[in-house]
């Protein structure tokens, strides 16, 4: 890879012998109030340090570019692959300085100071000619070009702002509003830093130019091909720089769709990309990975998500094939549309929201399993499988799948802590088959997961970890509560029909993590006369913790067991009736733990 990094000041970047452009279909201007405030604060701080005779070196960040010669000219055309936000904002600052000089010239003219008026006008022309435009000779003809060209969505408004012709209204697209507000804030900053008479203000502006010429630096990392630039993107991304594969994919696919007669396809694709990329960079990265995995049956490399996505999902986007036919362009546009649909589904899944609109015999309890799996057990490794299932399975089949994964995940990963790699392979394999239209074999899926349980989380090991599941005074006790909620769901089956396959008999009722509470059977802080040393040792053990439901408005406090067991028997939690007609002792706590473990071994299998 040929990479040419160079340190360059903000002014020098805009006086180099090159034109810069943001790819036509790159995402629009994104800096809002927070970013512009930070930018202005940096400029203000650097200016005041120089004014105090204590100049600083301020690093403004990196810019990744691809450069090529302009046919018939010695000037190079440079594509900004990353860094359009800061370069655009610096250009707005230069424009604000230019227009401030122009205003000072008008003031000097009114005052009859022709020399100063001409001086300020010459500075206005200098910034225009050296920083915001470039004069080149192309095919032996002189021509003036804009130094920086923005994306197709924003360039006309950007030019209007530079030309002093910008008007904005409430119906304008958001990026246009952001450009307008950024220019307004930066103009206000320049006026703040150049107060006083026109002579005083001129001196201040020269000082501000010196800040841009010497104190504020960028690193421009130049490459010669798009492929090299995108690879560099991924290397930088692995080192924590905020670079987005989604933006690269958007730019690459929309560039491929830039064909004669393809305007409508391009517009539709661009709109779908904007909706797809509306979340944070990390969320978008996860959605792209999960979507890719569902299609391919294996996860993409973290370091090569863009490369692999482009190769496997959008193989048509190969410059060697350009220009594309309308049929090829339509195929890409349909893939982008599907990606948007799948991304919408992933947003729902990740939030624990049920993805189906029809009931189809699915209860509130069934729907609550998804939230338990994703939000409480945090088992997002199954997302590619869930995604494929939402597109191919009906709601009832999807509900069974979710509950199968939920029971398996708690035992295998959350409690025993087995390495997820083999389970992941099972998920991905079935996701791939479902996505590509194979009939989902539920029995085979359960067999695959139960085989992993037998290998890595068998009954003996599961029991060992369950005995270690204790109440923690300074923790959320999320897994303990989840465990007891799940056993409560199956308690009636266990007491009435436990020789058959585990079944929830009351799906009309759905217990949630936030409407249930944990209760100590033997109190944490017993009354002075009720302290039993051997029970104190077991106070946080599994057998001494039970559940109260949302309708159980019972005050236990530090009641004795005899007082408490009667109240427990009258709660909405079926398993609390176990304590009826029993006497409290260390062996009782152990017996209850043993019974919970017996039930758990039956329930927590695929």
mmCIF file of C-alpha atoms in Angstrom, residues 231-243 245 285 289 301-305:
data_model
loop_
_atom_site.group_PDB
_atom_site.id
_atom_site.type_symbol
_atom_site.label_atom_id
_atom_site.label_comp_id
_atom_site.label_asym_id
_atom_site.label_seq_id
_atom_site.Cartn_x
_atom_site.Cartn_y
_atom_site.Cartn_z
ATOM 1 C CA UNK A 231 -8.069 -0.275 3.745
ATOM 2 C CA UNK A 232 -6.401 2.597 5.554
ATOM 3 C CA UNK A 233 -9.818 3.504 6.926
ATOM 4 C CA UNK A 234 -10.135 0.080 8.489
ATOM 5 C CA UNK A 235 -6.616 0.165 9.962
ATOM 6 C CA UNK A 236 -7.337 3.535 11.551
ATOM 7 C CA UNK A 237 -10.697 2.289 12.725
ATOM 8 C CA UNK A 238 -9.043 -0.576 14.615
ATOM 9 C CA UNK A 239 -6.991 2.046 16.406
ATOM 10 C CA UNK A 240 -10.022 3.875 17.703
ATOM 11 C CA UNK A 241 -10.530 6.612 15.097
ATOM 12 C CA UNK A 242 -14.222 7.208 14.423
ATOM 13 C CA UNK A 243 -14.460 5.903 10.869
ATOM 14 C CA UNK A 245 -17.795 1.237 7.255
ATOM 15 C CA UNK A 285 -21.380 -1.693 12.522
ATOM 16 C CA UNK A 289 -22.063 -7.610 10.799
ATOM 17 C CA UNK A 301 -13.428 -10.061 9.998
ATOM 18 C CA UNK A 302 -13.581 -7.073 12.334
ATOM 19 C CA UNK A 303 -10.667 -5.508 10.505
ATOM 20 C CA UNK A 304 -12.120 -6.123 7.028
ATOM 21 C CA UNK A 305 -15.848 -5.537 7.361
#
